[in-house]
PDB file of C-alpha atoms in Angstrom:
ATOM      1  CA  MET X 481      -0.078 -65.527 -74.361  1.00 36.00           C
ATOM      2  CA  LEU X 482       0.630 -67.767 -77.370  1.00 40.00           C
ATOM      3  CA  LEU X 483      -1.815 -67.619 -80.252  1.00 38.00           C
ATOM      4  CA  SER X 484      -2.032 -69.911 -83.239  1.00 39.00           C
ATOM      5  CA  LYS X 485      -2.572 -68.433 -86.691  1.00 41.00           C
ATOM      6  CA  ALA X 486      -6.267 -69.216 -86.471  1.00 42.00           C
ATOM      7  CA  ASP X 487      -6.737 -67.337 -83.215  1.00 45.00           C
ATOM      8  CA  THR X 488      -7.975 -63.764 -83.105  1.00 41.00           C
ATOM      9  CA  LEU X 489      -7.314 -61.381 -80.253  1.00 44.00           C
ATOM     10  CA  LEU X 490      -9.640 -58.388 -79.869  1.00 45.00           C
ATOM     11  CA  VAL X 491      -8.470 -55.630 -77.562  1.00 49.00           C
ATOM     12  CA  LEU X 492     -10.904 -52.840 -76.749  1.00 47.00           C
ATOM     13  CA  SER X 493      -9.906 -49.642 -75.004  1.00 52.00           C
ATOM     14  CA  SER X 494     -11.989 -48.779 -71.947  1.00 60.00           C
ATOM     15  CA  PRO X 495     -14.166 -46.057 -73.569  1.00 64.00           C
ATOM     16  CA  ILE X 496     -14.881 -48.204 -76.638  1.00 65.00           C
ATOM     17  CA  GLY X 497     -15.574 -51.269 -74.511  1.00 64.00           C
ATOM     18  CA  PHE X 498     -17.964 -49.307 -72.323  1.00 65.00           C
ATOM     19  CA  GLN X 499     -19.816 -47.958 -75.375  1.00 66.00           C
ATOM     20  CA  VAL X 500     -20.171 -51.496 -76.727  1.00 67.00           C
ATOM     21  CA  ILE X 501     -21.738 -52.549 -73.431  1.00 68.00           C
ATOM     22  CA  ILE X 502     -24.257 -49.684 -73.255  1.00 70.00           C
ATOM     23  CA  ASN X 503     -25.032 -49.554 -76.985  1.00 73.00           C
ATOM     24  CA  ASP X 504     -28.385 -51.300 -76.596  1.00 76.00           C
ATOM     25  CA  ALA X 505     -29.461 -49.318 -73.518  1.00 79.00           C
ATOM     26  CA  VAL X 506     -32.746 -47.433 -73.837  1.00 79.00           C
ATOM     27  CA  GLN X 507     -34.167 -48.726 -77.089  1.00 74.00           C
ATOM     28  CA  SER X 508     -37.446 -46.811 -76.853  1.00 67.00           C
ATOM     29  CA  LYS X 509     -39.717 -47.167 -79.872  1.00 70.00           C
ATOM     30  CA  ASP X 510     -41.852 -44.210 -78.819  1.00 74.00           C
ATOM     31  CA  ALA X 511     -41.262 -41.201 -81.081  1.00 75.00           C
ATOM     32  CA  SER X 512     -41.780 -38.794 -78.180  1.00 82.00           C
ATOM     33  CA  ILE X 513     -38.764 -40.221 -76.293  1.00 88.00           C
ATOM     34  CA  ASN X 514     -35.266 -39.169 -77.314  1.00 88.00           C
ATOM     35  CA  CYS X 515     -32.034 -40.529 -75.920  1.00 86.00           C
ATOM     36  CA  TRP X 516     -28.465 -39.196 -76.130  1.00 86.00           C
ATOM     37  CA  LYS X 517     -25.449 -41.164 -74.908  1.00 82.00           C
ATOM     38  CA  TYR X 518     -21.933 -39.879 -74.424  1.00 80.00           C
ATOM     39  CA  VAL X 519     -19.561 -42.344 -72.748  1.00 74.00           C
ATOM     40  CA  ASP X 520     -21.083 -42.670 -69.246  1.00 74.00           C
ATOM     41  CA  ASP X 521     -23.552 -39.762 -69.649  1.00 82.00           C
ATOM     42  CA  LEU X 522     -27.087 -40.578 -70.732  1.00 85.00           C
ATOM     43  CA  THR X 523     -29.865 -38.038 -71.233  1.00 89.00           C
ATOM     44  CA  LEU X 524     -33.528 -38.809 -71.853  1.00 90.00           C
ATOM     45  CA  ALA X 525     -36.054 -36.285 -73.106  1.00 91.00           C
ATOM     46  CA  GLU X 526     -39.776 -36.457 -73.744  1.00 90.00           C
ATOM     47  CA  ASN X 527     -41.683 -33.969 -75.900  1.00 90.00           C
ATOM     48  CA  ARG X 528     -45.440 -34.204 -75.401  1.00 88.00           C
ATOM     49  CA  PRO X 529     -48.595 -32.085 -75.065  1.00 89.00           C
ATOM     50  CA  TYR X 530     -49.266 -31.493 -71.381  1.00 85.00           C
ATOM     51  CA  THR X 531     -52.696 -33.122 -71.717  1.00 86.00           C
ATOM     52  CA  GLN X 532     -51.194 -36.460 -72.778  1.00 89.00           C
ATOM     53  CA  PRO X 533     -49.855 -38.986 -70.246  1.00 90.00           C
ATOM     54  CA  SER X 534     -46.113 -39.310 -69.951  1.00 90.00           C
ATOM     55  CA  LYS X 535     -44.294 -42.459 -71.078  1.00 91.00           C
ATOM     56  CA  LEU X 536     -40.973 -41.450 -69.564  1.00 91.00           C
ATOM     57  CA  GLN X 537     -41.413 -43.581 -66.447  1.00 92.00           C
ATOM     58  CA  ASP X 538     -41.943 -46.686 -68.592  1.00 91.00           C
ATOM     59  CA  THR X 539     -38.647 -45.927 -70.359  1.00 90.00           C
ATOM     60  CA  LEU X 540     -36.882 -45.459 -67.018  1.00 90.00           C
ATOM     61  CA  ASP X 541     -38.275 -48.801 -65.795  1.00 91.00           C
ATOM     62  CA  GLU X 542     -36.980 -50.528 -68.935  1.00 89.00           C
ATOM     63  CA  PHE X 543     -33.602 -48.874 -68.441  1.00 88.00           C
ATOM     64  CA  THR X 544     -33.473 -49.989 -64.806  1.00 89.00           C
ATOM     65  CA  GLU X 545     -34.298 -53.533 -65.902  1.00 89.00           C
ATOM     66  CA  TRP X 546     -31.519 -53.336 -68.510  1.00 88.00           C
ATOM     67  CA  THR X 547     -28.972 -52.227 -65.906  1.00 86.00           C
ATOM     68  CA  ASN X 548     -29.914 -55.070 -63.595  1.00 88.00           C
ATOM     69  CA  LYS X 549     -29.619 -57.565 -66.439  1.00 87.00           C
ATOM     70  CA  ASN X 550     -26.161 -56.246 -67.378  1.00 83.00           C
ATOM     71  CA  LYS X 551     -24.891 -56.181 -63.765  1.00 83.00           C
ATOM     72  CA  LEU X 552     -24.736 -52.367 -63.685  1.00 81.00           C
ATOM     73  CA  SER X 553     -26.090 -50.106 -60.980  1.00 81.00           C
ATOM     74  CA  LEU X 554     -27.639 -46.654 -61.215  1.00 83.00           C
ATOM     75  CA  ASN X 555     -27.160 -43.941 -58.603  1.00 86.00           C
ATOM     76  CA  PRO X 556     -30.498 -42.066 -58.380  1.00 88.00           C
ATOM     77  CA  SER X 557     -28.898 -39.348 -56.224  1.00 87.00           C
ATOM     78  CA  LYS X 558     -26.764 -38.318 -59.214  1.00 88.00           C
ATOM     79  CA  CYS X 559     -29.724 -38.253 -61.601  1.00 90.00           C
ATOM     80  CA  GLN X 560     -31.882 -35.165 -62.034  1.00 92.00           C
ATOM     81  CA  ALA X 561     -35.055 -34.205 -63.837  1.00 93.00           C
ATOM     82  CA  ILE X 562     -35.928 -30.858 -65.385  1.00 93.00           C
ATOM     83  CA  GLN X 563     -39.288 -29.752 -66.781  1.00 93.00           C
ATOM     84  CA  VAL X 564     -39.566 -27.186 -69.561  1.00 92.00           C
ATOM     85  CA  CYS X 565     -43.044 -25.693 -69.936  1.00 91.00           C
ATOM     86  CA  PHE X 566     -44.114 -22.182 -70.949  1.00 91.00           C
ATOM     87  CA  LYS X 567     -47.798 -22.264 -70.050  1.00 89.00           C
ATOM     88  CA  ASN X 568     -49.031 -19.494 -67.777  1.00 88.00           C
ATOM     89  CA  GLU X 569     -49.921 -22.172 -65.247  1.00 89.00           C
ATOM     90  CA  PRO X 570     -47.534 -25.116 -65.772  1.00 88.00           C
ATOM     91  CA  PRO X 571     -48.816 -28.514 -64.659  1.00 88.00           C
ATOM     92  CA  PRO X 572     -47.091 -30.106 -61.666  1.00 90.00           C
ATOM     93  CA  PRO X 573     -44.058 -32.211 -62.617  1.00 91.00           C
ATOM     94  CA  ILE X 574     -44.735 -35.891 -63.046  1.00 91.00           C
ATOM     95  CA  GLU X 575     -43.152 -38.173 -60.467  1.00 93.00           C
ATOM     96  CA  LEU X 576     -40.180 -40.032 -61.924  1.00 93.00           C
ATOM     97  CA  LYS X 577     -38.375 -42.852 -60.163  1.00 92.00           C
ATOM     98  CA  ILE X 578     -35.235 -44.901 -60.700  1.00 90.00           C
ATOM     99  CA  ALA X 579     -35.074 -48.178 -58.816  1.00 84.00           C
ATOM    100  CA  GLY X 580     -38.002 -46.998 -56.700  1.00 87.00           C
ATOM    101  CA  LYS X 581     -36.315 -43.734 -55.648  1.00 91.00           C
ATOM    102  CA  PRO X 582     -37.854 -40.446 -56.834  1.00 93.00           C
ATOM    103  CA  LEU X 583     -35.757 -38.092 -58.943  1.00 92.00           C
ATOM    104  CA  ASN X 584     -35.110 -34.559 -57.785  1.00 93.00           C
ATOM    105  CA  TYR X 585     -36.485 -31.801 -60.052  1.00 94.00           C
ATOM    106  CA  VAL X 586     -34.139 -28.869 -60.668  1.00 94.00           C
ATOM    107  CA  THR X 587     -34.430 -25.530 -62.460  1.00 94.00           C
ATOM    108  CA  GLU X 588     -31.042 -25.937 -64.153  1.00 95.00           C
ATOM    109  CA  ALA X 589     -28.931 -28.922 -65.124  1.00 93.00           C
ATOM    110  CA  LYS X 590     -25.383 -29.301 -66.391  1.00 93.00           C
ATOM    111  CA  ILE X 591     -25.235 -31.489 -69.506  1.00 91.00           C
ATOM    112  CA  LEU X 592     -21.776 -32.169 -70.933  1.00 91.00           C
ATOM    113  CA  GLY X 593     -20.463 -28.918 -69.489  1.00 93.00           C
ATOM    114  CA  VAL X 594     -23.360 -26.734 -70.688  1.00 95.00           C
ATOM    115  CA  HIS X 595     -25.772 -25.300 -68.112  1.00 96.00           C
ATOM    116  CA  LEU X 596     -29.356 -25.748 -69.311  1.00 95.00           C
ATOM    117  CA  GLN X 597     -32.153 -23.801 -67.593  1.00 95.00           C
ATOM    118  CA  ASN X 598     -35.820 -24.730 -67.536  1.00 93.00           C
ATOM    119  CA  ASP X 599     -36.670 -21.338 -69.098  1.00 94.00           C
ATOM    120  CA  LEU X 600     -34.161 -22.027 -71.922  1.00 94.00           C
ATOM    121  CA  LYS X 601     -32.211 -18.867 -71.134  1.00 96.00           C
ATOM    122  CA  TRP X 602     -28.433 -18.787 -70.847  1.00 97.00           C
ATOM    123  CA  ASP X 603     -27.801 -16.643 -67.761  1.00 97.00           C
ATOM    124  CA  LYS X 604     -26.287 -19.469 -65.712  1.00 97.00           C
ATOM    125  CA  ASN X 605     -24.159 -20.723 -68.590  1.00 97.00           C
ATOM    126  CA  VAL X 606     -22.766 -17.259 -69.377  1.00 97.00           C
ATOM    127  CA  ASN X 607     -22.131 -16.568 -65.682  1.00 97.00           C
ATOM    128  CA  GLU X 608     -20.152 -19.795 -65.320  1.00 97.00           C
ATOM    129  CA  ILE X 609     -18.166 -19.040 -68.472  1.00 96.00           C
ATOM    130  CA  THR X 610     -17.250 -15.548 -67.283  1.00 96.00           C
ATOM    131  CA  LYS X 611     -16.341 -16.849 -63.823  1.00 95.00           C
ATOM    132  CA  LYS X 612     -13.951 -19.482 -65.185  1.00 95.00           C
ATOM    133  CA  SER X 613     -12.465 -17.085 -67.714  1.00 95.00           C
ATOM    134  CA  ASN X 614     -11.769 -14.442 -65.064  1.00 94.00           C
ATOM    135  CA  GLN X 615      -9.834 -17.013 -63.081  1.00 93.00           C
ATOM    136  CA  LYS X 616      -7.699 -17.760 -66.140  1.00 93.00           C
ATOM    137  CA  LEU X 617      -7.129 -14.052 -66.774  1.00 94.00           C
ATOM    138  CA  TYR X 618      -5.462 -13.806 -63.363  1.00 93.00           C
ATOM    139  CA  MET X 619      -2.912 -16.340 -64.634  1.00 92.00           C
ATOM    140  CA  LEU X 620      -2.377 -14.072 -67.637  1.00 94.00           C
ATOM    141  CA  LYS X 621      -1.595 -11.169 -65.288  1.00 94.00           C
ATOM    142  CA  LEU X 622       0.994 -13.231 -63.437  1.00 95.00           C
ATOM    143  CA  LEU X 623       2.698 -14.298 -66.664  1.00 95.00           C
ATOM    144  CA  LYS X 624       2.833 -10.650 -67.717  1.00 95.00           C
ATOM    145  CA  LYS X 625       4.656  -9.814 -64.477  1.00 94.00           C
ATOM    146  CA  PHE X 626       7.083 -12.688 -65.063  1.00 94.00           C
ATOM    147  CA  GLY X 627       8.136 -11.098 -68.352  1.00 93.00           C
ATOM    148  CA  PHE X 628       6.198 -13.054 -70.993  1.00 95.00           C
ATOM    149  CA  ASN X 629       6.129 -11.148 -74.267  1.00 96.00           C
ATOM    150  CA  ASP X 630       3.040 -10.319 -76.349  1.00 95.00           C
ATOM    151  CA  GLU X 631       3.283 -13.388 -78.588  1.00 96.00           C
ATOM    152  CA  GLU X 632       3.570 -15.755 -75.627  1.00 96.00           C
ATOM    153  CA  LEU X 633       0.678 -14.108 -73.781  1.00 96.00           C
ATOM    154  CA  ILE X 634      -1.516 -14.266 -76.882  1.00 97.00           C
ATOM    155  CA  THR X 635      -0.710 -17.973 -77.234  1.00 96.00           C
ATOM    156  CA  VAL X 636      -1.706 -18.548 -73.605  1.00 96.00           C
ATOM    157  CA  TYR X 637      -4.937 -16.614 -74.099  1.00 97.00           C
ATOM    158  CA  LYS X 638      -5.845 -18.552 -77.245  1.00 96.00           C
ATOM    159  CA  GLY X 639      -4.999 -21.897 -75.658  1.00 96.00           C
ATOM    160  CA  TYR X 640      -6.343 -21.532 -72.104  1.00 95.00           C
ATOM    161  CA  VAL X 641      -8.856 -18.683 -71.922  1.00 96.00           C
ATOM    162  CA  ARG X 642     -10.651 -18.366 -75.259  1.00 97.00           C
ATOM    163  CA  PRO X 643     -11.695 -22.058 -75.430  1.00 97.00           C
ATOM    164  CA  ILE X 644     -13.676 -21.500 -72.221  1.00 97.00           C
ATOM    165  CA  LEU X 645     -15.416 -18.494 -73.766  1.00 97.00           C
ATOM    166  CA  GLU X 646     -16.343 -20.537 -76.836  1.00 97.00           C
ATOM    167  CA  TYR X 647     -17.207 -23.922 -75.367  1.00 97.00           C
ATOM    168  CA  ALA X 648     -20.284 -25.323 -77.189  1.00 96.00           C
ATOM    169  CA  ASP X 649     -20.992 -21.803 -78.481  1.00 97.00           C
ATOM    170  CA  VAL X 650     -23.078 -23.019 -81.434  1.00 97.00           C
ATOM    171  CA  THR X 651     -25.780 -24.121 -78.988  1.00 96.00           C
ATOM    172  CA  TRP X 652     -26.221 -20.749 -77.271  1.00 97.00           C
ATOM    173  CA  HIS X 653     -24.815 -18.017 -79.531  1.00 98.00           C
ATOM    174  CA  SER X 654     -28.075 -17.265 -81.357  1.00 96.00           C
ATOM    175  CA  SER X 655     -30.005 -16.877 -78.072  1.00 96.00           C
ATOM    176  CA  LEU X 656     -27.651 -14.490 -76.280  1.00 97.00           C
ATOM    177  CA  THR X 657     -28.971 -11.167 -75.088  1.00 96.00           C
ATOM    178  CA  THR X 658     -27.145  -7.930 -75.892  1.00 96.00           C
ATOM    179  CA  ASN X 659     -25.835  -7.704 -72.322  1.00 97.00           C
ATOM    180  CA  GLN X 660     -24.584 -11.288 -72.394  1.00 97.00           C
ATOM    181  CA  THR X 661     -22.761 -10.641 -75.673  1.00 97.00           C
ATOM    182  CA  LYS X 662     -21.144  -7.548 -74.168  1.00 96.00           C
ATOM    183  CA  SER X 663     -20.071  -9.373 -71.001  1.00 96.00           C
ATOM    184  CA  LEU X 664     -18.317 -12.087 -73.014  1.00 97.00           C
ATOM    185  CA  GLU X 665     -16.637  -9.547 -75.293  1.00 97.00           C
ATOM    186  CA  GLN X 666     -15.547  -7.600 -72.230  1.00 96.00           C
ATOM    187  CA  LEU X 667     -13.438 -10.559 -71.118  1.00 96.00           C
ATOM    188  CA  GLN X 668     -11.457 -10.557 -74.352  1.00 97.00           C
ATOM    189  CA  ARG X 669     -11.126  -6.784 -74.050  1.00 96.00           C
ATOM    190  CA  HIS X 670      -9.671  -7.299 -70.568  1.00 96.00           C
ATOM    191  CA  ALA X 671      -7.227  -9.881 -71.958  1.00 96.00           C
ATOM    192  CA  CYS X 672      -6.068  -7.403 -74.628  1.00 96.00           C
ATOM    193  CA  ARG X 673      -5.540  -4.757 -71.958  1.00 96.00           C
ATOM    194  CA  ILE X 674      -3.397  -7.173 -69.934  1.00 96.00           C
ATOM    195  CA  ILE X 675      -1.326  -8.182 -72.968  1.00 96.00           C
ATOM    196  CA  LEU X 676      -0.761  -4.680 -74.362  1.00 95.00           C
ATOM    197  CA  GLY X 677      -0.480  -2.818 -71.071  1.00 93.00           C
ATOM    198  CA  GLN X 678      -0.020   0.932 -71.566  1.00 92.00           C
ATOM    199  CA  ARG X 679      -0.139   0.449 -75.350  1.00 92.00           C
ATOM    200  CA  PHE X 680      -3.846  -0.403 -75.098  1.00 92.00           C
ATOM    201  CA  THR X 681      -5.979   2.393 -76.562  1.00 90.00           C
ATOM    202  CA  SER X 682      -9.269   0.983 -77.860  1.00 90.00           C
ATOM    203  CA  TYR X 683     -10.546  -2.559 -78.211  1.00 92.00           C
ATOM    204  CA  ALA X 684     -12.744  -2.555 -81.310  1.00 83.00           C
ATOM    205  CA  VAL X 685      -9.968  -2.079 -83.873  1.00 86.00           C
ATOM    206  CA  GLU X 686      -6.505  -1.364 -82.536  1.00 90.00           C
ATOM    207  CA  ALA X 687      -6.298  -3.936 -79.720  1.00 92.00           C
ATOM    208  CA  VAL X 688      -7.908  -6.724 -81.727  1.00 92.00           C
ATOM    209  CA  GLN X 689      -5.521  -6.166 -84.629  1.00 92.00           C
ATOM    210  CA  ALA X 690      -2.463  -5.760 -82.393  1.00 93.00           C
ATOM    211  CA  CYS X 691      -3.204  -9.091 -80.694  1.00 94.00           C
ATOM    212  CA  ASP X 692      -4.134 -10.830 -83.980  1.00 93.00           C
ATOM    213  CA  LEU X 693      -7.603 -11.655 -82.663  1.00 95.00           C
ATOM    214  CA  GLU X 694     -11.180 -11.530 -83.922  1.00 95.00           C
ATOM    215  CA  ARG X 695     -14.201 -10.327 -82.017  1.00 96.00           C
ATOM    216  CA  LEU X 696     -15.751 -13.256 -80.148  1.00 97.00           C
ATOM    217  CA  SER X 697     -19.165 -12.574 -81.696  1.00 96.00           C
ATOM    218  CA  ASP X 698     -17.647 -12.884 -85.191  1.00 96.00           C
ATOM    219  CA  ARG X 699     -15.925 -16.138 -84.275  1.00 97.00           C
ATOM    220  CA  ARG X 700     -19.138 -17.587 -82.846  1.00 98.00           C
ATOM    221  CA  GLU X 701     -21.013 -16.726 -86.023  1.00 97.00           C
ATOM    222  CA  ASP X 702     -18.287 -18.383 -88.079  1.00 97.00           C
ATOM    223  CA  HIS X 703     -18.513 -21.494 -85.893  1.00 98.00           C
ATOM    224  CA  CYS X 704     -22.285 -21.600 -86.425  1.00 97.00           C
ATOM    225  CA  ARG X 705     -21.833 -21.213 -90.179  1.00 97.00           C
ATOM    226  CA  LYS X 706     -19.390 -24.127 -90.336  1.00 97.00           C
ATOM    227  CA  VAL X 707     -21.675 -26.345 -88.255  1.00 96.00           C
ATOM    228  CA  SER X 708     -24.710 -25.457 -90.369  1.00 95.00           C
ATOM    229  CA  GLU X 709     -22.803 -26.311 -93.556  1.00 95.00           C
ATOM    230  CA  GLY X 710     -21.734 -29.601 -91.999  1.00 95.00           C
ATOM    231  CA  LEU X 711     -25.342 -30.427 -91.115  1.00 94.00           C
ATOM    232  CA  ALA X 712     -26.480 -29.685 -94.647  1.00 92.00           C
ATOM    233  CA  ASP X 713     -23.718 -31.749 -96.270  1.00 92.00           C
ATOM    234  CA  SER X 714     -24.104 -34.883 -94.131  1.00 92.00           C
ATOM    235  CA  ASP X 715     -26.756 -37.517 -94.850  1.00 90.00           C
ATOM    236  CA  ARG X 716     -26.825 -38.317 -91.118  1.00 90.00           C
ATOM    237  CA  THR X 717     -27.742 -34.799 -90.004  1.00 89.00           C
ATOM    238  CA  LYS X 718     -29.396 -32.989 -92.924  1.00 87.00           C
ATOM    239  CA  ASP X 719     -32.825 -34.065 -91.649  1.00 89.00           C
ATOM    240  CA  LEU X 720     -32.326 -31.644 -88.756  1.00 88.00           C
ATOM    241  CA  LEU X 721     -32.768 -28.831 -91.297  1.00 90.00           C
ATOM    242  CA  PRO X 722     -35.956 -28.024 -93.233  1.00 89.00           C
ATOM    243  CA  PRO X 723     -36.140 -29.109 -96.904  1.00 87.00           C
ATOM    244  CA  SER X 724     -34.876 -26.909 -99.711  1.00 78.00           C
ATOM    245  CA  ARG X 725     -37.420 -24.789-101.540  1.00 71.00           C
ATOM    246  CA  GLN X 726     -37.089 -26.928-104.651  1.00 63.00           C
ATOM    247  CA  SER X 727     -37.863 -30.155-102.791  1.00 62.00           C
ATOM    248  CA  ALA X 728     -40.744 -28.426-101.006  1.00 56.00           C
ATOM    249  CA  HIS X 729     -42.600 -27.112-104.078  1.00 57.00           C
ATOM    250  CA  GLY X 730     -40.890 -29.032-106.915  1.00 56.00           C
ATOM    251  CA  ARG X 731     -40.060 -25.974-109.030  1.00 58.00           C
ATOM    252  CA  ASN X 732     -36.537 -25.087-110.088  1.00 59.00           C
ATOM    253  CA  LEU X 733     -36.583 -21.355-109.359  1.00 59.00           C
ATOM    254  CA  ARG X 734     -33.753 -18.909-108.735  1.00 63.00           C
ATOM    255  CA  ASN X 735     -33.777 -19.503-104.977  1.00 65.00           C
ATOM    256  CA  ALA X 736     -34.547 -23.221-105.222  1.00 65.00           C
ATOM    257  CA  HIS X 737     -31.285 -24.168-103.493  1.00 73.00           C
ATOM    258  CA  LYS X 738     -32.194 -22.176-100.376  1.00 86.00           C
ATOM    259  CA  PHE X 739     -33.832 -23.799 -97.384  1.00 86.00           C
ATOM    260  CA  THR X 740     -37.463 -23.290 -96.492  1.00 85.00           C
ATOM    261  CA  GLN X 741     -37.614 -20.880 -93.595  1.00 83.00           C
ATOM    262  CA  LEU X 742     -39.299 -22.180 -90.478  1.00 85.00           C
ATOM    263  CA  ARG X 743     -42.394 -20.504 -89.120  1.00 87.00           C
ATOM    264  CA  PHE X 744     -42.108 -18.948 -85.681  1.00 87.00           C
ATOM    265  CA  ARG X 745     -44.745 -18.458 -83.051  1.00 88.00           C
ATOM    266  CA  THR X 746     -42.286 -17.263 -80.396  1.00 91.00           C
ATOM    267  CA  SER X 747     -39.061 -15.271 -80.441  1.00 92.00           C
ATOM    268  CA  ARG X 748     -37.575 -18.041 -78.299  1.00 92.00           C
ATOM    269  CA  PHE X 749     -37.882 -20.495 -81.194  1.00 92.00           C
ATOM    270  CA  GLN X 750     -36.836 -17.877 -83.742  1.00 92.00           C
ATOM    271  CA  ASN X 751     -33.568 -17.332 -81.844  1.00 93.00           C
ATOM    272  CA  SER X 752     -32.836 -21.025 -81.360  1.00 94.00           C
ATOM    273  CA  PRO X 753     -29.958 -22.702 -83.268  1.00 95.00           C
ATOM    274  CA  ILE X 754     -31.764 -24.405 -86.176  1.00 94.00           C
ATOM    275  CA  PRO X 755     -33.605 -21.301 -87.478  1.00 94.00           C
ATOM    276  CA  TYR X 756     -30.357 -19.369 -87.050  1.00 95.00           C
ATOM    277  CA  PHE X 757     -28.472 -22.021 -89.044  1.00 96.00           C
ATOM    278  CA  VAL X 758     -31.079 -21.781 -91.812  1.00 94.00           C
ATOM    279  CA  ASP X 759     -30.579 -18.011 -91.999  1.00 94.00           C
ATOM    280  CA  LEU X 760     -26.825 -18.435 -92.281  1.00 94.00           C
ATOM    281  CA  LEU X 761     -27.155 -21.052 -95.023  1.00 93.00           C
ATOM    282  CA  ASN X 762     -29.610 -18.938 -97.009  1.00 91.00           C
ATOM    283  CA  LYS X 763     -27.272 -15.952 -96.839  1.00 86.00           C
TER     284      LYS X 763
END
């Protein structure tokens, strides 16, 4: 192709081009409707009192109309709905349709690799993590038999096993049960036993130091601390956190720089990420 000096050629890579196309999809003005887009994944959520009518179907109809206008097609069989409600007698799920086909309600959904349950617990997510990690640990055993030394095995563990154990950990670390924390730590303990062999004595101190590792729980807390600091420092995300004490009451006291602690009515909310981030920042 020959271009004159006045011509301009714009080349978009496939992911960027696709994002440009879907940028104006789902422009809901209703404050109760939230939308998250990630390449070809789109998630809608509605937060409402159960006594109020849902507006989610109207948003889905607008989205369907948008896809038809832009010559795109939705596959309702690959779309799922999940209802989160903690009333003693939850209301029946509202009927949601895409292109006239009803959506299937599920008790758990996989969103960007994280398994979300309708009771907001993390049993399924932890089980999937441990299952995948155990499969990778078998590879570590084989490499040990093939004569890989400690340094090489540690590199393999850090590069292929530990990332699975820590995937999106800032979203679920604060809500883990004691047993779930132990089961995840047990996997790293097993990795240390494979690497050290007969030299393995105890995990808590000797094995962790010998393999130049940190406890997974300590690493997750450090990840949460870094994310919370990033939220507080960014103008785009600081609104996710409560205001500082100074901005809340207007007085410049000793603890004015600390964030106002959120009020909890349930332990479920108390153990969720944002209150946990606030605790880390205030410490």
